[in-house]
């Protein structure tokens, strides 16, 4: 479903973007300098660095160079009531000019010395600069409502025109703030006293704003800001049919002026509104861009990975295909006009949103050069499109999918299935539930797995969710879906080696049990999901075959998988299978890779499903073969995506970590 129409309402107009603003950070942010200027390394989201001081021969000599709390001590020392930083540290820092920048655990920003990890400056959650311990107030900053403000975001944005250097941050879950990269002081010419209140400039009567996950991107002098409207759709809360939409905005990086607003859910007269039957566009919300975005400075486009509309698992009150939910959307960064879109899931009912940044790659297919975009997904499909127009590089077929029997539900008869260059589904993990995929380490385990599966409804990819006791759900505990909500690939995303156009994609083997139930009293929705459940297998082992966490290498030039390796040992030492001396089975953590000249670095993650999974190992893979060439056990799991930089002749690798009873921090590794 690719459409070249452009139709979006703008708030005001862009009178003239200054030449200085147009000199914003380019697509690939000067990697030769050894800096890391964007959350994903560059706005192409490659997570690649050509640094090679740490290589296959030297990686064994990596040691901890410095470590720093997600909430630096300088912020909390002498203050009462400051919350502990999150155990789940999802922040990837930046490094520019010898300073390491990151979002803190209480909604502020800190800059560290790149060689020592010592705090150089920090700001609190409302952007007030405090460059030393002496400047720290006695009490923590509180928001307008009296609550402790903020919460860590996954990253920041850096911008320069060659003279002015700024850190763009989102603080207190609602303020977009421009800070001096050198001092942390607010840039007074930006918005009001250096901040833009993102509650303003919205439509549909929205009075709240929550955006504290993926970072902004800056293309041609325009900051693109997504949103994170809470998707309240489970049986534990009172859910409402009417929700705020996850609109996207463009804001001038020099002045803070809002230049445009793009409707993630189209409104009266806009293209795509016909996909919302019974005027359901008027009240349905979400379809956020809560993950990371990508941008192409040369084309002037920003690429949005859109998510699911409300609610995630029942769509009877939003009949139709529901554009632009669960789509990749290319916008002109200066105008907010849609250039093209591709919808990956029609009328989503599985929480299969696009959670991570699309990767931009200049590939060569059968001698033809293509400006491509590669999008991993929760469903473990890889979609490869021409980023200039949205046309598939390899075919994407509309294939029939099973129709469900949930009362009042609307079902799409087909779903898009991307194919590789051999005409097979471009999938890099198990999809759907098939008895052939059940655990079979021993005949006894296989027999027990078959017995467990009888309690659930199941089927191929895009199998419909059930209502227990009705239709397909009769006599069943629910339906099993593979991959589940956590993927496949989740928010940490993938990485690209631009020298070989090899994409490195992590995948977590996490099926989910889903069932629809009536909402609690006071809700005006018809059905909601009953929590999240992990389908436990025999004797506490997984129900399905390994690997449970994997790293996959994909050749984008050829459109085919190169290799797949397990990431971590997994349950190989479980008493029921320990005697089998199995190879690594993989840990199903949500992790992201870093690619250098010769290596791929990745941890094991702190997984939410199944409970207790994940691990503290951090390892390097040979990027040609996938072989593990080095690993180190850290004090905690790699909970965010690592980055690397070079400063004063030394290469550093910084790993965001956290664990139960281990507050989030950053661990910097370098050679002895």
PDB file of C-alpha atoms in Angstrom, residues 324-505:
ATOM      1  CA  UNK A 324      -1.306   5.238   9.048  1.00  0.00           C
ATOM      2  CA  UNK A 325      -1.050   2.870  11.972  1.00  0.00           C
ATOM      3  CA  UNK A 326       1.631   0.151  11.786  1.00  0.00           C
ATOM      4  CA  UNK A 327       3.147   1.872   8.767  1.00  0.00           C
ATOM      5  CA  UNK A 328       6.448   3.322   7.661  1.00  0.00           C
ATOM      6  CA  UNK A 329       5.777   6.916   6.653  1.00  0.00           C
ATOM      7  CA  UNK A 330       8.174   9.225   4.827  1.00  0.00           C
ATOM      8  CA  UNK A 331       7.592  12.939   5.415  1.00  0.00           C
ATOM      9  CA  UNK A 332       9.253  15.988   3.933  1.00  0.00           C
ATOM     10  CA  UNK A 333      11.064  17.277   7.005  1.00  0.00           C
ATOM     11  CA  UNK A 334      10.587  20.955   6.159  1.00  0.00           C
ATOM     12  CA  UNK A 335       6.870  20.842   5.381  1.00  0.00           C
ATOM     13  CA  UNK A 336       5.498  17.762   7.134  1.00  0.00           C
ATOM     14  CA  UNK A 337       3.925  16.626   3.864  1.00  0.00           C
ATOM     15  CA  UNK A 338       3.670  12.901   3.335  1.00  0.00           C
ATOM     16  CA  UNK A 339       5.860  11.656   0.479  1.00  0.00           C
ATOM     17  CA  UNK A 340       4.986   7.954   0.691  1.00  0.00           C
ATOM     18  CA  UNK A 341       3.843   5.295   3.096  1.00  0.00           C
ATOM     19  CA  UNK A 342       3.824   1.538   3.443  1.00  0.00           C
ATOM     20  CA  UNK A 343       1.479  -0.246   5.843  1.00  0.00           C
ATOM     21  CA  UNK A 344       2.975  -3.418   7.301  1.00  0.00           C
ATOM     22  CA  UNK A 345      -0.153  -4.615   9.137  1.00  0.00           C
ATOM     23  CA  UNK A 346      -3.728  -3.845   8.115  1.00  0.00           C
ATOM     24  CA  UNK A 347      -6.100  -3.307  11.047  1.00  0.00           C
ATOM     25  CA  UNK A 348      -3.616  -4.476  13.646  1.00  0.00           C
ATOM     26  CA  UNK A 349      -4.848  -6.882  16.315  1.00  0.00           C
ATOM     27  CA  UNK A 350      -1.535  -8.248  17.648  1.00  0.00           C
ATOM     28  CA  UNK A 351       0.409  -5.197  18.889  1.00  0.00           C
ATOM     29  CA  UNK A 352       2.680  -5.611  15.848  1.00  0.00           C
ATOM     30  CA  UNK A 353       3.721  -1.978  15.708  1.00  0.00           C
ATOM     31  CA  UNK A 354       7.012  -0.862  14.183  1.00  0.00           C
ATOM     32  CA  UNK A 355       9.041  -0.328  17.363  1.00  0.00           C
ATOM     33  CA  UNK A 356      12.497   0.594  16.056  1.00  0.00           C
ATOM     34  CA  UNK A 357      14.233   2.909  13.625  1.00  0.00           C
ATOM     35  CA  UNK A 358      14.284   2.066   9.912  1.00  0.00           C
ATOM     36  CA  UNK A 359      17.867   1.617   8.656  1.00  0.00           C
ATOM     37  CA  UNK A 360      18.968   3.590   5.591  1.00  0.00           C
ATOM     38  CA  UNK A 361      21.326   1.762   3.234  1.00  0.00           C
ATOM     39  CA  UNK A 362      22.666   2.505  -0.238  1.00  0.00           C
ATOM     40  CA  UNK A 363      22.551  -0.999  -1.694  1.00  0.00           C
ATOM     41  CA  UNK A 364      23.319  -2.574  -5.079  1.00  0.00           C
ATOM     42  CA  UNK A 365      20.851  -5.165  -6.367  1.00  0.00           C
ATOM     43  CA  UNK A 366      21.783  -6.937  -9.602  1.00  0.00           C
ATOM     44  CA  UNK A 367      23.972  -4.005 -10.606  1.00  0.00           C
ATOM     45  CA  UNK A 368      21.309  -1.394  -9.807  1.00  0.00           C
ATOM     46  CA  UNK A 369      22.048   1.151  -7.063  1.00  0.00           C
ATOM     47  CA  UNK A 370      19.116   1.761  -4.733  1.00  0.00           C
ATOM     48  CA  UNK A 371      18.637   4.197  -1.872  1.00  0.00           C
ATOM     49  CA  UNK A 372      16.968   1.667   0.395  1.00  0.00           C
ATOM     50  CA  UNK A 373      15.325   1.498   3.771  1.00  0.00           C
ATOM     51  CA  UNK A 374      15.318  -1.739   5.796  1.00  0.00           C
ATOM     52  CA  UNK A 375      12.756  -2.148   8.566  1.00  0.00           C
ATOM     53  CA  UNK A 376      12.939  -5.027  11.081  1.00  0.00           C
ATOM     54  CA  UNK A 377       9.730  -5.820  12.921  1.00  0.00           C
ATOM     55  CA  UNK A 378       8.181  -7.519  15.920  1.00  0.00           C
ATOM     56  CA  UNK A 379       6.827 -10.208  13.607  1.00  0.00           C
ATOM     57  CA  UNK A 380      10.426 -10.980  12.482  1.00  0.00           C
ATOM     58  CA  UNK A 381       9.782  -9.835   8.925  1.00  0.00           C
ATOM     59  CA  UNK A 382      12.322  -7.620   7.164  1.00  0.00           C
ATOM     60  CA  UNK A 383      10.777  -5.042   4.843  1.00  0.00           C
ATOM     61  CA  UNK A 384      13.163  -3.531   2.262  1.00  0.00           C
ATOM     62  CA  UNK A 385      11.890  -0.526   0.317  1.00  0.00           C
ATOM     63  CA  UNK A 386      13.239   2.178  -1.949  1.00  0.00           C
ATOM     64  CA  UNK A 387      13.424   5.120   0.438  1.00  0.00           C
ATOM     65  CA  UNK A 388      12.834   7.682  -2.313  1.00  0.00           C
ATOM     66  CA  UNK A 389       9.373   6.375  -3.208  1.00  0.00           C
ATOM     67  CA  UNK A 390       8.422   3.484  -0.900  1.00  0.00           C
ATOM     68  CA  UNK A 391       8.381   0.836  -3.620  1.00  0.00           C
ATOM     69  CA  UNK A 392       9.460  -2.665  -2.517  1.00  0.00           C
ATOM     70  CA  UNK A 393      12.983  -3.719  -3.492  1.00  0.00           C
ATOM     71  CA  UNK A 394      11.754  -7.327  -3.476  1.00  0.00           C
ATOM     72  CA  UNK A 395       8.084  -8.272  -3.843  1.00  0.00           C
ATOM     73  CA  UNK A 396       5.631  -7.791  -1.000  1.00  0.00           C
ATOM     74  CA  UNK A 397       2.552  -9.932  -1.494  1.00  0.00           C
ATOM     75  CA  UNK A 398      -0.896  -9.570  -0.001  1.00  0.00           C
ATOM     76  CA  UNK A 399      -1.616 -13.066   1.321  1.00  0.00           C
ATOM     77  CA  UNK A 400      -4.864 -14.404   2.813  1.00  0.00           C
ATOM     78  CA  UNK A 401      -4.909 -14.770   6.613  1.00  0.00           C
ATOM     79  CA  UNK A 402      -7.349 -16.593   8.924  1.00  0.00           C
ATOM     80  CA  UNK A 403     -10.538 -14.780   9.846  1.00  0.00           C
ATOM     81  CA  UNK A 404     -11.534 -14.757  13.491  1.00  0.00           C
ATOM     82  CA  UNK A 405     -14.882 -15.017  15.246  1.00  0.00           C
ATOM     83  CA  UNK A 406     -14.633 -12.346  17.954  1.00  0.00           C
ATOM     84  CA  UNK A 407     -18.009 -10.542  18.276  1.00  0.00           C
ATOM     85  CA  UNK A 408     -18.049  -7.214  16.472  1.00  0.00           C
ATOM     86  CA  UNK A 409     -14.473  -7.491  15.167  1.00  0.00           C
ATOM     87  CA  UNK A 410     -13.415  -6.326  11.690  1.00  0.00           C
ATOM     88  CA  UNK A 411     -10.819  -8.526   9.988  1.00  0.00           C
ATOM     89  CA  UNK A 412      -8.539  -7.715   7.090  1.00  0.00           C
ATOM     90  CA  UNK A 413      -8.733 -10.608   4.596  1.00  0.00           C
ATOM     91  CA  UNK A 414      -5.034 -10.246   3.706  1.00  0.00           C
ATOM     92  CA  UNK A 415      -1.762  -9.065   5.220  1.00  0.00           C
ATOM     93  CA  UNK A 416       1.469  -7.946   3.474  1.00  0.00           C
ATOM     94  CA  UNK A 417       4.194 -10.602   3.397  1.00  0.00           C
ATOM     95  CA  UNK A 418       7.673  -9.413   2.288  1.00  0.00           C
ATOM     96  CA  UNK A 419       9.637 -11.895   0.186  1.00  0.00           C
ATOM     97  CA  UNK A 420      13.373 -12.336  -0.116  1.00  0.00           C
ATOM     98  CA  UNK A 421      15.234 -12.551  -3.407  1.00  0.00           C
ATOM     99  CA  UNK A 422      14.363 -16.270  -3.613  1.00  0.00           C
ATOM    100  CA  UNK A 423      10.632 -15.668  -3.302  1.00  0.00           C
ATOM    101  CA  UNK A 424      10.382 -16.957   0.276  1.00  0.00           C
ATOM    102  CA  UNK A 425       8.984 -14.961   3.219  1.00  0.00           C
ATOM    103  CA  UNK A 426      11.721 -12.586   4.384  1.00  0.00           C
ATOM    104  CA  UNK A 427      11.563 -13.924   7.953  1.00  0.00           C
ATOM    105  CA  UNK A 428      14.458 -14.351  10.390  1.00  0.00           C
ATOM    106  CA  UNK A 429      12.713 -16.157  13.270  1.00  0.00           C
ATOM    107  CA  UNK A 430       9.894 -18.648  13.808  1.00  0.00           C
ATOM    108  CA  UNK A 431       6.491 -17.294  12.764  1.00  0.00           C
ATOM    109  CA  UNK A 432       3.136 -18.738  13.727  1.00  0.00           C
ATOM    110  CA  UNK A 433       2.589 -21.789  15.891  1.00  0.00           C
ATOM    111  CA  UNK A 434       3.230 -25.225  14.388  1.00  0.00           C
ATOM    112  CA  UNK A 435       3.636 -28.542  16.204  1.00  0.00           C
ATOM    113  CA  UNK A 436       6.887 -29.072  14.288  1.00  0.00           C
ATOM    114  CA  UNK A 437       8.364 -26.121  16.187  1.00  0.00           C
ATOM    115  CA  UNK A 438       7.667 -27.548  19.648  1.00  0.00           C
ATOM    116  CA  UNK A 439      10.544 -28.453  21.940  1.00  0.00           C
ATOM    117  CA  UNK A 440      11.933 -31.932  21.188  1.00  0.00           C
ATOM    118  CA  UNK A 441      15.168 -32.312  23.161  1.00  0.00           C
ATOM    119  CA  UNK A 442      13.792 -35.630  24.440  1.00  0.00           C
ATOM    120  CA  UNK A 443      10.695 -37.693  23.529  1.00  0.00           C
ATOM    121  CA  UNK A 444       9.267 -37.015  26.990  1.00  0.00           C
ATOM    122  CA  UNK A 445       9.607 -33.239  26.614  1.00  0.00           C
ATOM    123  CA  UNK A 446       8.052 -33.422  23.153  1.00  0.00           C
ATOM    124  CA  UNK A 447       5.079 -35.389  24.486  1.00  0.00           C
ATOM    125  CA  UNK A 448       4.550 -32.915  27.331  1.00  0.00           C
ATOM    126  CA  UNK A 449       4.779 -29.966  24.905  1.00  0.00           C
ATOM    127  CA  UNK A 450       2.061 -31.450  22.695  1.00  0.00           C
ATOM    128  CA  UNK A 451      -0.155 -31.875  25.751  1.00  0.00           C
ATOM    129  CA  UNK A 452       0.364 -28.251  26.815  1.00  0.00           C
ATOM    130  CA  UNK A 453      -0.428 -26.954  23.327  1.00  0.00           C
ATOM    131  CA  UNK A 454      -3.846 -28.640  23.400  1.00  0.00           C
ATOM    132  CA  UNK A 455      -5.018 -26.028  25.913  1.00  0.00           C
ATOM    133  CA  UNK A 456      -4.599 -23.182  23.426  1.00  0.00           C
ATOM    134  CA  UNK A 457      -5.902 -22.052  20.064  1.00  0.00           C
ATOM    135  CA  UNK A 458      -3.092 -21.552  17.561  1.00  0.00           C
ATOM    136  CA  UNK A 459      -2.287 -21.284  13.906  1.00  0.00           C
ATOM    137  CA  UNK A 460      -0.143 -19.481  11.318  1.00  0.00           C
ATOM    138  CA  UNK A 461       1.169 -15.948  11.373  1.00  0.00           C
ATOM    139  CA  UNK A 462      -1.642 -13.400  11.947  1.00  0.00           C
ATOM    140  CA  UNK A 463      -3.811 -16.049  13.658  1.00  0.00           C
ATOM    141  CA  UNK A 464      -6.768 -14.179  15.232  1.00  0.00           C
ATOM    142  CA  UNK A 465      -7.019 -13.652  18.977  1.00  0.00           C
ATOM    143  CA  UNK A 466      -9.821 -15.562  20.728  1.00  0.00           C
ATOM    144  CA  UNK A 467     -12.392 -15.021  23.450  1.00  0.00           C
ATOM    145  CA  UNK A 468     -12.146 -17.950  25.904  1.00  0.00           C
ATOM    146  CA  UNK A 469     -15.338 -19.992  25.904  1.00  0.00           C
ATOM    147  CA  UNK A 470     -16.531 -18.680  22.525  1.00  0.00           C
ATOM    148  CA  UNK A 471     -15.941 -19.940  18.987  1.00  0.00           C
ATOM    149  CA  UNK A 472     -12.297 -20.883  18.490  1.00  0.00           C
ATOM    150  CA  UNK A 473     -11.725 -20.075  22.140  1.00  0.00           C
ATOM    151  CA  UNK A 474     -14.119 -22.759  23.392  1.00  0.00           C
ATOM    152  CA  UNK A 475     -12.322 -24.942  25.916  1.00  0.00           C
ATOM    153  CA  UNK A 476      -9.107 -22.941  25.489  1.00  0.00           C
ATOM    154  CA  UNK A 477      -7.067 -20.790  27.845  1.00  0.00           C
ATOM    155  CA  UNK A 478      -6.441 -18.308  25.043  1.00  0.00           C
ATOM    156  CA  UNK A 479      -4.473 -18.189  21.797  1.00  0.00           C
ATOM    157  CA  UNK A 480      -0.693 -18.455  21.375  1.00  0.00           C
ATOM    158  CA  UNK A 481       1.006 -16.031  18.999  1.00  0.00           C
ATOM    159  CA  UNK A 482       4.540 -16.295  17.652  1.00  0.00           C
ATOM    160  CA  UNK A 483       6.289 -13.894  17.663  1.00  0.00           C
ATOM    161  CA  UNK A 484       4.575 -12.195  20.567  1.00  0.00           C
ATOM    162  CA  UNK A 485       4.377  -8.584  21.673  1.00  0.00           C
ATOM    163  CA  UNK A 486       8.091  -8.385  22.472  1.00  0.00           C
ATOM    164  CA  UNK A 487       9.202  -9.725  19.093  1.00  0.00           C
ATOM    165  CA  UNK A 488      11.047 -10.709  16.937  1.00  0.00           C
ATOM    166  CA  UNK A 489      12.803  -7.401  17.033  1.00  0.00           C
ATOM    167  CA  UNK A 490      11.759  -4.738  19.513  1.00  0.00           C
ATOM    168  CA  UNK A 491      12.835  -1.146  20.214  1.00  0.00           C
ATOM    169  CA  UNK A 492      16.640  -1.806  20.279  1.00  0.00           C
ATOM    170  CA  UNK A 493      16.496  -2.468  16.526  1.00  0.00           C
ATOM    171  CA  UNK A 494      19.306  -3.550  14.204  1.00  0.00           C
ATOM    172  CA  UNK A 495      22.659  -2.303  12.877  1.00  0.00           C
ATOM    173  CA  UNK A 496      24.254  -2.031   9.439  1.00  0.00           C
ATOM    174  CA  UNK A 497      27.769  -2.484   8.112  1.00  0.00           C
ATOM    175  CA  UNK A 498      27.656   0.045   5.227  1.00  0.00           C
ATOM    176  CA  UNK A 499      30.866  -1.349   3.723  1.00  0.00           C
ATOM    177  CA  UNK A 500      29.251  -4.718   2.932  1.00  0.00           C
ATOM    178  CA  UNK A 501      25.564  -3.786   3.346  1.00  0.00           C
ATOM    179  CA  UNK A 502      25.162  -6.548   5.903  1.00  0.00           C
ATOM    180  CA  UNK A 503      22.332  -5.954   8.353  1.00  0.00           C
ATOM    181  CA  UNK A 504      22.712  -7.427  11.843  1.00  0.00           C
ATOM    182  CA  UNK A 505      19.325  -8.115  13.421  1.00  0.00           C
TER     183      UNK A 505
END
